[in-house]
Amino acid sequence: SVLHYYHEIATEHTMVLRYPLLVALVIYCGAVNAFSPRNGSTKSIHTTSSTNRMMSAQNNNNEIRDPIPNENIFFIEIGFGNDSHGQSATKAACRACRNAIEFNSIPSIKRLIPNGGYDALKLDVLLAVPPKYREGLDLEEVAKVFPYGHVRFEVQDGGMVAPSGIAIEKLGDDGDDMVVVCASVTVGH
């Protein structure tokens, strides 16, 4: 039967898929909790640390807005990026955001979003950045990754610092740290 065939394929690939799916689930659940309204309020932002910050960097203007209400979310994508040499949280965050959105296309956006299409699109971007490298994060630069829409950022402690095994001064290395940033991009209106 078809079901038995898919079960065999799933069983064969379980070891390969188990870890990435677990990571995706953990990141997705964190993103849903981070941007979900609390106690009926759409203005509440869930934070897990006093060092979290919410910042807004729009492509069109500089006003701060509320999170996307759950009923207006189209999808949530996740990605990760790293800077192997140079220890730039900005480079890693740009790569994470590109990784999250690079395989998406929404050709019917004008029909889906009332009054505006791409101009009314909203993006809530949750970035998990290693605390050691947060100060160097340039959200205005990261916002340029998104070709349209109003971008709202929340930055939290997370990501990873891993050894690259070599420091190459010519590439801007201060040490052998690789900076890894995780991104969750919620798209809606």
mmCIF file with all atom_site columns, C-alpha atoms in Angstrom:
data_model
loop_
_atom_site.group_PDB
_atom_site.id
_atom_site.type_symbol
_atom_site.label_atom_id
_atom_site.label_alt_id
_atom_site.label_comp_id
_atom_site.label_asym_id
_atom_site.label_entity_id
_atom_site.label_seq_id
_atom_site.pdbx_PDB_ins_code
_atom_site.Cartn_x
_atom_site.Cartn_y
_atom_site.Cartn_z
_atom_site.occupancy
_atom_site.B_iso_or_equiv
_atom_site.pdbx_formal_charge
_atom_site.auth_seq_id
_atom_site.auth_comp_id
_atom_site.auth_asym_id
_atom_site.auth_atom_id
_atom_site.pdbx_PDB_model_num
ATOM 1   C CA . SER A 1 1   ? 0.000  0.000  0.000  1.00 0.00 ? 1   SER A CA 1
ATOM 2   C CA . VAL A 1 2   ? 1.005  3.622  -0.433 1.00 0.00 ? 2   VAL A CA 1
ATOM 3   C CA . LEU A 1 3   ? 0.946  4.179  3.328  1.00 0.00 ? 3   LEU A CA 1
ATOM 4   C CA . HIS A 1 4   ? 3.312  1.238  3.884  1.00 0.00 ? 4   HIS A CA 1
ATOM 5   C CA . TYR A 1 5   ? 5.668  2.606  1.175  1.00 0.00 ? 5   TYR A CA 1
ATOM 6   C CA . TYR A 1 6   ? 5.807  6.050  2.821  1.00 0.00 ? 6   TYR A CA 1
ATOM 7   C CA . HIS A 1 7   ? 6.328  4.446  6.232  1.00 0.00 ? 7   HIS A CA 1
ATOM 8   C CA . GLU A 1 8   ? 9.363  2.558  4.859  1.00 0.00 ? 8   GLU A CA 1
ATOM 9   C CA . ILE A 1 9   ? 10.814 5.728  3.341  1.00 0.00 ? 9   ILE A CA 1
ATOM 10  C CA . ALA A 1 10  ? 10.201 7.653  6.554  1.00 0.00 ? 10  ALA A CA 1
ATOM 11  C CA . THR A 1 11  ? 11.834 4.886  8.595  1.00 0.00 ? 11  THR A CA 1
ATOM 12  C CA . GLU A 1 12  ? 14.897 4.811  6.323  1.00 0.00 ? 12  GLU A CA 1
ATOM 13  C CA . HIS A 1 13  ? 15.351 8.579  6.553  1.00 0.00 ? 13  HIS A CA 1
ATOM 14  C CA . THR A 1 14  ? 14.410 9.015  10.206 1.00 0.00 ? 14  THR A CA 1
ATOM 15  C CA . MET A 1 15  ? 18.001 9.255  11.397 1.00 0.00 ? 15  MET A CA 1
ATOM 16  C CA . VAL A 1 16  ? 18.802 11.867 8.757  1.00 0.00 ? 16  VAL A CA 1
ATOM 17  C CA . LEU A 1 17  ? 15.688 13.948 9.456  1.00 0.00 ? 17  LEU A CA 1
ATOM 18  C CA . ARG A 1 18  ? 15.274 13.559 13.214 1.00 0.00 ? 18  ARG A CA 1
ATOM 19  C CA . TYR A 1 19  ? 17.717 16.270 14.330 1.00 0.00 ? 19  TYR A CA 1
ATOM 20  C CA . PRO A 1 20  ? 16.814 18.971 11.753 1.00 0.00 ? 20  PRO A CA 1
ATOM 21  C CA . LEU A 1 21  ? 13.102 18.426 12.420 1.00 0.00 ? 21  LEU A CA 1
ATOM 22  C CA . LEU A 1 22  ? 13.644 18.692 16.162 1.00 0.00 ? 22  LEU A CA 1
ATOM 23  C CA . VAL A 1 23  ? 15.596 21.920 15.725 1.00 0.00 ? 23  VAL A CA 1
ATOM 24  C CA . ALA A 1 24  ? 12.894 23.290 13.417 1.00 0.00 ? 24  ALA A CA 1
ATOM 25  C CA . LEU A 1 25  ? 10.187 22.404 15.930 1.00 0.00 ? 25  LEU A CA 1
ATOM 26  C CA . VAL A 1 26  ? 12.036 24.043 18.821 1.00 0.00 ? 26  VAL A CA 1
ATOM 27  C CA . ILE A 1 27  ? 12.696 27.219 16.821 1.00 0.00 ? 27  ILE A CA 1
ATOM 28  C CA . TYR A 1 28  ? 9.126  27.299 15.482 1.00 0.00 ? 28  TYR A CA 1
ATOM 29  C CA . CYS A 1 29  ? 7.608  26.876 18.956 1.00 0.00 ? 29  CYS A CA 1
ATOM 30  C CA . GLY A 1 30  ? 9.859  29.595 20.283 1.00 0.00 ? 30  GLY A CA 1
ATOM 31  C CA . ALA A 1 31  ? 8.815  31.920 17.456 1.00 0.00 ? 31  ALA A CA 1
ATOM 32  C CA . VAL A 1 32  ? 5.132  31.230 17.961 1.00 0.00 ? 32  VAL A CA 1
ATOM 33  C CA . ASN A 1 33  ? 5.453  31.889 21.693 1.00 0.00 ? 33  ASN A CA 1
ATOM 34  C CA . ALA A 1 34  ? 7.571  34.987 21.177 1.00 0.00 ? 34  ALA A CA 1
ATOM 35  C CA . PHE A 1 35  ? 5.103  36.655 18.825 1.00 0.00 ? 35  PHE A CA 1
ATOM 36  C CA . SER A 1 36  ? 1.831  35.304 20.244 1.00 0.00 ? 36  SER A CA 1
ATOM 37  C CA . PRO A 1 37  ? -0.390 37.744 22.121 1.00 0.00 ? 37  PRO A CA 1
ATOM 38  C CA . ARG A 1 38  ? -0.690 37.186 25.882 1.00 0.00 ? 38  ARG A CA 1
ATOM 39  C CA . ASN A 1 39  ? -3.922 37.663 27.848 1.00 0.00 ? 39  ASN A CA 1
ATOM 40  C CA . GLY A 1 40  ? -5.804 38.893 24.780 1.00 0.00 ? 40  GLY A CA 1
ATOM 41  C CA . SER A 1 41  ? -3.437 41.782 24.127 1.00 0.00 ? 41  SER A CA 1
ATOM 42  C CA . THR A 1 42  ? -1.805 42.125 20.722 1.00 0.00 ? 42  THR A CA 1
ATOM 43  C CA . LYS A 1 43  ? 0.814  44.461 22.200 1.00 0.00 ? 43  LYS A CA 1
ATOM 44  C CA . SER A 1 44  ? 2.491  41.916 24.460 1.00 0.00 ? 44  SER A CA 1
ATOM 45  C CA . ILE A 1 45  ? 5.925  40.607 23.520 1.00 0.00 ? 45  ILE A CA 1
ATOM 46  C CA . HIS A 1 46  ? 7.122  37.453 25.260 1.00 0.00 ? 46  HIS A CA 1
ATOM 47  C CA . THR A 1 47  ? 10.716 37.774 26.362 1.00 0.00 ? 47  THR A CA 1
ATOM 48  C CA . THR A 1 48  ? 12.814 35.288 28.249 1.00 0.00 ? 48  THR A CA 1
ATOM 49  C CA . SER A 1 49  ? 15.629 37.547 29.362 1.00 0.00 ? 49  SER A CA 1
ATOM 50  C CA . SER A 1 50  ? 16.017 41.082 30.587 1.00 0.00 ? 50  SER A CA 1
ATOM 51  C CA . THR A 1 51  ? 18.584 41.600 27.846 1.00 0.00 ? 51  THR A CA 1
ATOM 52  C CA . ASN A 1 52  ? 16.029 41.039 25.071 1.00 0.00 ? 52  ASN A CA 1
ATOM 53  C CA . ARG A 1 53  ? 15.171 44.045 22.997 1.00 0.00 ? 53  ARG A CA 1
ATOM 54  C CA . MET A 1 54  ? 12.558 44.831 20.408 1.00 0.00 ? 54  MET A CA 1
ATOM 55  C CA . MET A 1 55  ? 13.559 47.091 17.582 1.00 0.00 ? 55  MET A CA 1
ATOM 56  C CA . SER A 1 56  ? 11.823 48.162 14.451 1.00 0.00 ? 56  SER A CA 1
ATOM 57  C CA . ALA A 1 57  ? 13.492 48.882 11.149 1.00 0.00 ? 57  ALA A CA 1
ATOM 58  C CA . GLN A 1 58  ? 11.112 49.399 8.265  1.00 0.00 ? 58  GLN A CA 1
ATOM 59  C CA . ASN A 1 59  ? 11.938 49.707 4.619  1.00 0.00 ? 59  ASN A CA 1
ATOM 60  C CA . ASN A 1 60  ? 9.307  52.478 4.223  1.00 0.00 ? 60  ASN A CA 1
ATOM 61  C CA . ASN A 1 61  ? 9.284  54.356 7.533  1.00 0.00 ? 61  ASN A CA 1
ATOM 62  C CA . ASN A 1 62  ? 10.518 54.259 11.103 1.00 0.00 ? 62  ASN A CA 1
ATOM 63  C CA . GLU A 1 63  ? 7.339  53.752 13.111 1.00 0.00 ? 63  GLU A CA 1
ATOM 64  C CA . ILE A 1 64  ? 7.141  50.978 15.668 1.00 0.00 ? 64  ILE A CA 1
ATOM 65  C CA . ARG A 1 65  ? 4.155  48.643 15.271 1.00 0.00 ? 65  ARG A CA 1
ATOM 66  C CA . ASP A 1 66  ? 2.441  45.817 17.110 1.00 0.00 ? 66  ASP A CA 1
ATOM 67  C CA . PRO A 1 67  ? 3.198  42.152 16.311 1.00 0.00 ? 67  PRO A CA 1
ATOM 68  C CA . ILE A 1 68  ? 1.221  40.468 13.535 1.00 0.00 ? 68  ILE A CA 1
ATOM 69  C CA . PRO A 1 69  ? -2.016 39.048 15.001 1.00 0.00 ? 69  PRO A CA 1
ATOM 70  C CA . ASN A 1 70  ? -2.153 35.238 14.762 1.00 0.00 ? 70  ASN A CA 1
ATOM 71  C CA . GLU A 1 71  ? -5.176 35.326 12.448 1.00 0.00 ? 71  GLU A CA 1
ATOM 72  C CA . ASN A 1 72  ? -3.180 37.426 9.940  1.00 0.00 ? 72  ASN A CA 1
ATOM 73  C CA . ILE A 1 73  ? -0.101 35.161 9.730  1.00 0.00 ? 73  ILE A CA 1
ATOM 74  C CA . PHE A 1 74  ? 0.524  33.451 6.374  1.00 0.00 ? 74  PHE A CA 1
ATOM 75  C CA . PHE A 1 75  ? 3.560  31.416 7.337  1.00 0.00 ? 75  PHE A CA 1
ATOM 76  C CA . ILE A 1 76  ? 6.641  31.257 9.551  1.00 0.00 ? 76  ILE A CA 1
ATOM 77  C CA . GLU A 1 77  ? 10.013 30.305 8.120  1.00 0.00 ? 77  GLU A CA 1
ATOM 78  C CA . ILE A 1 78  ? 13.253 29.611 9.938  1.00 0.00 ? 78  ILE A CA 1
ATOM 79  C CA . GLY A 1 79  ? 16.858 29.906 8.917  1.00 0.00 ? 79  GLY A CA 1
ATOM 80  C CA . PHE A 1 80  ? 20.359 30.148 10.218 1.00 0.00 ? 80  PHE A CA 1
ATOM 81  C CA . GLY A 1 81  ? 23.491 31.878 9.091  1.00 0.00 ? 81  GLY A CA 1
ATOM 82  C CA . ASN A 1 82  ? 27.046 32.177 10.253 1.00 0.00 ? 82  ASN A CA 1
ATOM 83  C CA . ASP A 1 83  ? 30.096 34.325 9.836  1.00 0.00 ? 83  ASP A CA 1
ATOM 84  C CA . SER A 1 84  ? 33.069 31.983 9.859  1.00 0.00 ? 84  SER A CA 1
ATOM 85  C CA . HIS A 1 85  ? 35.656 34.763 9.732  1.00 0.00 ? 85  HIS A CA 1
ATOM 86  C CA . GLY A 1 86  ? 35.231 38.290 10.998 1.00 0.00 ? 86  GLY A CA 1
ATOM 87  C CA . GLN A 1 87  ? 32.847 37.650 13.910 1.00 0.00 ? 87  GLN A CA 1
ATOM 88  C CA . SER A 1 88  ? 30.033 39.775 12.430 1.00 0.00 ? 88  SER A CA 1
ATOM 89  C CA . ALA A 1 89  ? 26.602 39.212 13.934 1.00 0.00 ? 89  ALA A CA 1
ATOM 90  C CA . THR A 1 90  ? 25.201 41.390 11.129 1.00 0.00 ? 90  THR A CA 1
ATOM 91  C CA . LYS A 1 91  ? 26.589 39.115 8.391  1.00 0.00 ? 91  LYS A CA 1
ATOM 92  C CA . ALA A 1 92  ? 25.329 36.036 10.220 1.00 0.00 ? 92  ALA A CA 1
ATOM 93  C CA . ALA A 1 93  ? 21.872 37.599 10.743 1.00 0.00 ? 93  ALA A CA 1
ATOM 94  C CA . CYS A 1 94  ? 21.605 38.617 7.060  1.00 0.00 ? 94  CYS A CA 1
ATOM 95  C CA . ARG A 1 95  ? 22.496 35.088 6.022  1.00 0.00 ? 95  ARG A CA 1
ATOM 96  C CA . ALA A 1 96  ? 19.984 33.623 8.503  1.00 0.00 ? 96  ALA A CA 1
ATOM 97  C CA . CYS A 1 97  ? 17.186 35.845 7.175  1.00 0.00 ? 97  CYS A CA 1
ATOM 98  C CA . ARG A 1 98  ? 18.049 35.044 3.545  1.00 0.00 ? 98  ARG A CA 1
ATOM 99  C CA . ASN A 1 99  ? 18.112 31.345 4.443  1.00 0.00 ? 99  ASN A CA 1
ATOM 100 C CA . ALA A 1 100 ? 14.647 31.651 5.989  1.00 0.00 ? 100 ALA A CA 1
ATOM 101 C CA . ILE A 1 101 ? 13.018 33.351 2.976  1.00 0.00 ? 101 ILE A CA 1
ATOM 102 C CA . GLU A 1 102 ? 15.054 32.171 -0.004 1.00 0.00 ? 102 GLU A CA 1
ATOM 103 C CA . PHE A 1 103 ? 12.714 29.380 -1.120 1.00 0.00 ? 103 PHE A CA 1
ATOM 104 C CA . ASN A 1 104 ? 9.432  31.279 -0.872 1.00 0.00 ? 104 ASN A CA 1
ATOM 105 C CA . SER A 1 105 ? 7.239  32.987 -3.404 1.00 0.00 ? 105 SER A CA 1
ATOM 106 C CA . ILE A 1 106 ? 3.813  34.466 -2.756 1.00 0.00 ? 106 ILE A CA 1
ATOM 107 C CA . PRO A 1 107 ? 2.485  35.430 -6.205 1.00 0.00 ? 107 PRO A CA 1
ATOM 108 C CA . SER A 1 108 ? -1.093 35.966 -4.973 1.00 0.00 ? 108 SER A CA 1
ATOM 109 C CA . ILE A 1 109 ? -0.148 38.444 -2.248 1.00 0.00 ? 109 ILE A CA 1
ATOM 110 C CA . LYS A 1 110 ? -2.301 41.223 -3.734 1.00 0.00 ? 110 LYS A CA 1
ATOM 111 C CA . ARG A 1 111 ? -5.389 39.012 -3.359 1.00 0.00 ? 111 ARG A CA 1
ATOM 112 C CA . LEU A 1 112 ? -4.431 37.849 0.130  1.00 0.00 ? 112 LEU A CA 1
ATOM 113 C CA . ILE A 1 113 ? -3.694 41.206 1.756  1.00 0.00 ? 113 ILE A CA 1
ATOM 114 C CA . PRO A 1 114 ? -6.553 43.672 1.917  1.00 0.00 ? 114 PRO A CA 1
ATOM 115 C CA . ASN A 1 115 ? -5.714 47.196 0.745  1.00 0.00 ? 115 ASN A CA 1
ATOM 116 C CA . GLY A 1 116 ? -2.160 47.075 -0.361 1.00 0.00 ? 116 GLY A CA 1
ATOM 117 C CA . GLY A 1 117 ? -0.538 43.841 -1.442 1.00 0.00 ? 117 GLY A CA 1
ATOM 118 C CA . TYR A 1 118 ? 3.232  43.975 -0.978 1.00 0.00 ? 118 TYR A CA 1
ATOM 119 C CA . ASP A 1 119 ? 3.087  47.466 0.543  1.00 0.00 ? 119 ASP A CA 1
ATOM 120 C CA . ALA A 1 120 ? 0.935  46.175 3.424  1.00 0.00 ? 120 ALA A CA 1
ATOM 121 C CA . LEU A 1 121 ? 3.001  43.030 4.056  1.00 0.00 ? 121 LEU A CA 1
ATOM 122 C CA . LYS A 1 122 ? 4.379  42.728 7.597  1.00 0.00 ? 122 LYS A CA 1
ATOM 123 C CA . LEU A 1 123 ? 7.384  40.723 8.727  1.00 0.00 ? 123 LEU A CA 1
ATOM 124 C CA . ASP A 1 124 ? 8.139  39.879 12.350 1.00 0.00 ? 124 ASP A CA 1
ATOM 125 C CA . VAL A 1 125 ? 11.750 38.747 12.576 1.00 0.00 ? 125 VAL A CA 1
ATOM 126 C CA . LEU A 1 126 ? 13.025 37.017 15.698 1.00 0.00 ? 126 LEU A CA 1
ATOM 127 C CA . LEU A 1 127 ? 16.824 36.798 15.820 1.00 0.00 ? 127 LEU A CA 1
ATOM 128 C CA . ALA A 1 128 ? 18.737 34.636 18.296 1.00 0.00 ? 128 ALA A CA 1
ATOM 129 C CA . VAL A 1 129 ? 22.193 36.189 18.552 1.00 0.00 ? 129 VAL A CA 1
ATOM 130 C CA . PRO A 1 130 ? 25.132 35.216 20.783 1.00 0.00 ? 130 PRO A CA 1
ATOM 131 C CA . PRO A 1 131 ? 25.281 37.803 23.601 1.00 0.00 ? 131 PRO A CA 1
ATOM 132 C CA . LYS A 1 132 ? 29.017 38.291 23.061 1.00 0.00 ? 132 LYS A CA 1
ATOM 133 C CA . TYR A 1 133 ? 28.333 39.685 19.558 1.00 0.00 ? 133 TYR A CA 1
ATOM 134 C CA . ARG A 1 134 ? 24.950 41.437 19.968 1.00 0.00 ? 134 ARG A CA 1
ATOM 135 C CA . GLU A 1 135 ? 26.358 44.940 20.236 1.00 0.00 ? 135 GLU A CA 1
ATOM 136 C CA . GLY A 1 136 ? 27.697 44.772 16.672 1.00 0.00 ? 136 GLY A CA 1
ATOM 137 C CA . LEU A 1 137 ? 24.314 43.824 15.191 1.00 0.00 ? 137 LEU A CA 1
ATOM 138 C CA . ASP A 1 138 ? 23.110 46.381 12.595 1.00 0.00 ? 138 ASP A CA 1
ATOM 139 C CA . LEU A 1 139 ? 19.361 45.854 12.127 1.00 0.00 ? 139 LEU A CA 1
ATOM 140 C CA . GLU A 1 140 ? 19.144 48.507 9.404  1.00 0.00 ? 140 GLU A CA 1
ATOM 141 C CA . GLU A 1 141 ? 21.510 46.362 7.333  1.00 0.00 ? 141 GLU A CA 1
ATOM 142 C CA . VAL A 1 142 ? 19.591 43.163 8.118  1.00 0.00 ? 142 VAL A CA 1
ATOM 143 C CA . ALA A 1 143 ? 16.322 44.849 7.066  1.00 0.00 ? 143 ALA A CA 1
ATOM 144 C CA . LYS A 1 144 ? 17.770 45.286 3.550  1.00 0.00 ? 144 LYS A CA 1
ATOM 145 C CA . VAL A 1 145 ? 17.517 41.507 3.073  1.00 0.00 ? 145 VAL A CA 1
ATOM 146 C CA . PHE A 1 146 ? 13.734 41.857 2.735  1.00 0.00 ? 146 PHE A CA 1
ATOM 147 C CA . PRO A 1 147 ? 12.670 43.291 -0.640 1.00 0.00 ? 147 PRO A CA 1
ATOM 148 C CA . TYR A 1 148 ? 9.303  44.556 0.637  1.00 0.00 ? 148 TYR A CA 1
ATOM 149 C CA . GLY A 1 149 ? 7.162  44.801 3.708  1.00 0.00 ? 149 GLY A CA 1
ATOM 150 C CA . HIS A 1 150 ? 7.362  46.473 7.105  1.00 0.00 ? 150 HIS A CA 1
ATOM 151 C CA . VAL A 1 151 ? 10.006 44.684 9.187  1.00 0.00 ? 151 VAL A CA 1
ATOM 152 C CA . ARG A 1 152 ? 9.810  44.402 12.979 1.00 0.00 ? 152 ARG A CA 1
ATOM 153 C CA . PHE A 1 153 ? 12.716 42.823 14.872 1.00 0.00 ? 153 PHE A CA 1
ATOM 154 C CA . GLU A 1 154 ? 13.005 41.131 18.215 1.00 0.00 ? 154 GLU A CA 1
ATOM 155 C CA . VAL A 1 155 ? 16.492 40.129 19.286 1.00 0.00 ? 155 VAL A CA 1
ATOM 156 C CA . GLN A 1 156 ? 17.116 37.568 21.991 1.00 0.00 ? 156 GLN A CA 1
ATOM 157 C CA . ASP A 1 157 ? 20.107 35.756 23.415 1.00 0.00 ? 157 ASP A CA 1
ATOM 158 C CA . GLY A 1 158 ? 20.797 32.589 21.462 1.00 0.00 ? 158 GLY A CA 1
ATOM 159 C CA . GLY A 1 159 ? 22.591 31.399 18.378 1.00 0.00 ? 159 GLY A CA 1
ATOM 160 C CA . MET A 1 160 ? 26.012 29.896 18.900 1.00 0.00 ? 160 MET A CA 1
ATOM 161 C CA . VAL A 1 161 ? 29.689 30.693 19.045 1.00 0.00 ? 161 VAL A CA 1
ATOM 162 C CA . ALA A 1 162 ? 31.720 27.806 17.661 1.00 0.00 ? 162 ALA A CA 1
ATOM 163 C CA . PRO A 1 163 ? 35.423 27.496 16.904 1.00 0.00 ? 163 PRO A CA 1
ATOM 164 C CA . SER A 1 164 ? 36.441 27.766 13.268 1.00 0.00 ? 164 SER A CA 1
ATOM 165 C CA . GLY A 1 165 ? 39.792 26.200 14.046 1.00 0.00 ? 165 GLY A CA 1
ATOM 166 C CA . ILE A 1 166 ? 41.750 29.084 12.569 1.00 0.00 ? 166 ILE A CA 1
ATOM 167 C CA . ALA A 1 167 ? 41.974 32.854 12.881 1.00 0.00 ? 167 ALA A CA 1
ATOM 168 C CA . ILE A 1 168 ? 42.766 34.613 9.620  1.00 0.00 ? 168 ILE A CA 1
ATOM 169 C CA . GLU A 1 169 ? 43.708 38.228 10.302 1.00 0.00 ? 169 GLU A CA 1
ATOM 170 C CA . LYS A 1 170 ? 43.373 39.156 6.609  1.00 0.00 ? 170 LYS A CA 1
ATOM 171 C CA . LEU A 1 171 ? 39.659 38.183 6.814  1.00 0.00 ? 171 LEU A CA 1
ATOM 172 C CA . GLY A 1 172 ? 39.081 40.363 9.880  1.00 0.00 ? 172 GLY A CA 1
ATOM 173 C CA . ASP A 1 173 ? 39.319 37.658 12.546 1.00 0.00 ? 173 ASP A CA 1
ATOM 174 C CA . ASP A 1 174 ? 39.920 38.701 16.145 1.00 0.00 ? 174 ASP A CA 1
ATOM 175 C CA . GLY A 1 175 ? 40.003 35.020 17.100 1.00 0.00 ? 175 GLY A CA 1
ATOM 176 C CA . ASP A 1 176 ? 38.709 31.707 15.789 1.00 0.00 ? 176 ASP A CA 1
ATOM 177 C CA . ASP A 1 177 ? 35.024 32.278 16.736 1.00 0.00 ? 177 ASP A CA 1
ATOM 178 C CA . MET A 1 178 ? 32.304 31.530 14.202 1.00 0.00 ? 178 MET A CA 1
ATOM 179 C CA . VAL A 1 179 ? 29.160 33.537 14.948 1.00 0.00 ? 179 VAL A CA 1
ATOM 180 C CA . VAL A 1 180 ? 25.898 31.655 14.284 1.00 0.00 ? 180 VAL A CA 1
ATOM 181 C CA . VAL A 1 181 ? 22.516 33.433 14.283 1.00 0.00 ? 181 VAL A CA 1
ATOM 182 C CA . CYS A 1 182 ? 19.087 31.792 14.078 1.00 0.00 ? 182 CYS A CA 1
ATOM 183 C CA . ALA A 1 183 ? 16.143 33.616 12.491 1.00 0.00 ? 183 ALA A CA 1
ATOM 184 C CA . SER A 1 184 ? 12.408 33.083 12.548 1.00 0.00 ? 184 SER A CA 1
ATOM 185 C CA . VAL A 1 185 ? 10.534 35.165 9.970  1.00 0.00 ? 185 VAL A CA 1
ATOM 186 C CA . THR A 1 186 ? 6.776  35.496 10.419 1.00 0.00 ? 186 THR A CA 1
ATOM 187 C CA . VAL A 1 187 ? 5.001  36.794 7.314  1.00 0.00 ? 187 VAL A CA 1
ATOM 188 C CA . GLY A 1 188 ? 1.521  38.261 7.431  1.00 0.00 ? 188 GLY A CA 1
ATOM 189 C CA . HIS A 1 189 ? -0.510 41.453 7.310  1.00 0.00 ? 189 HIS A CA 1
#
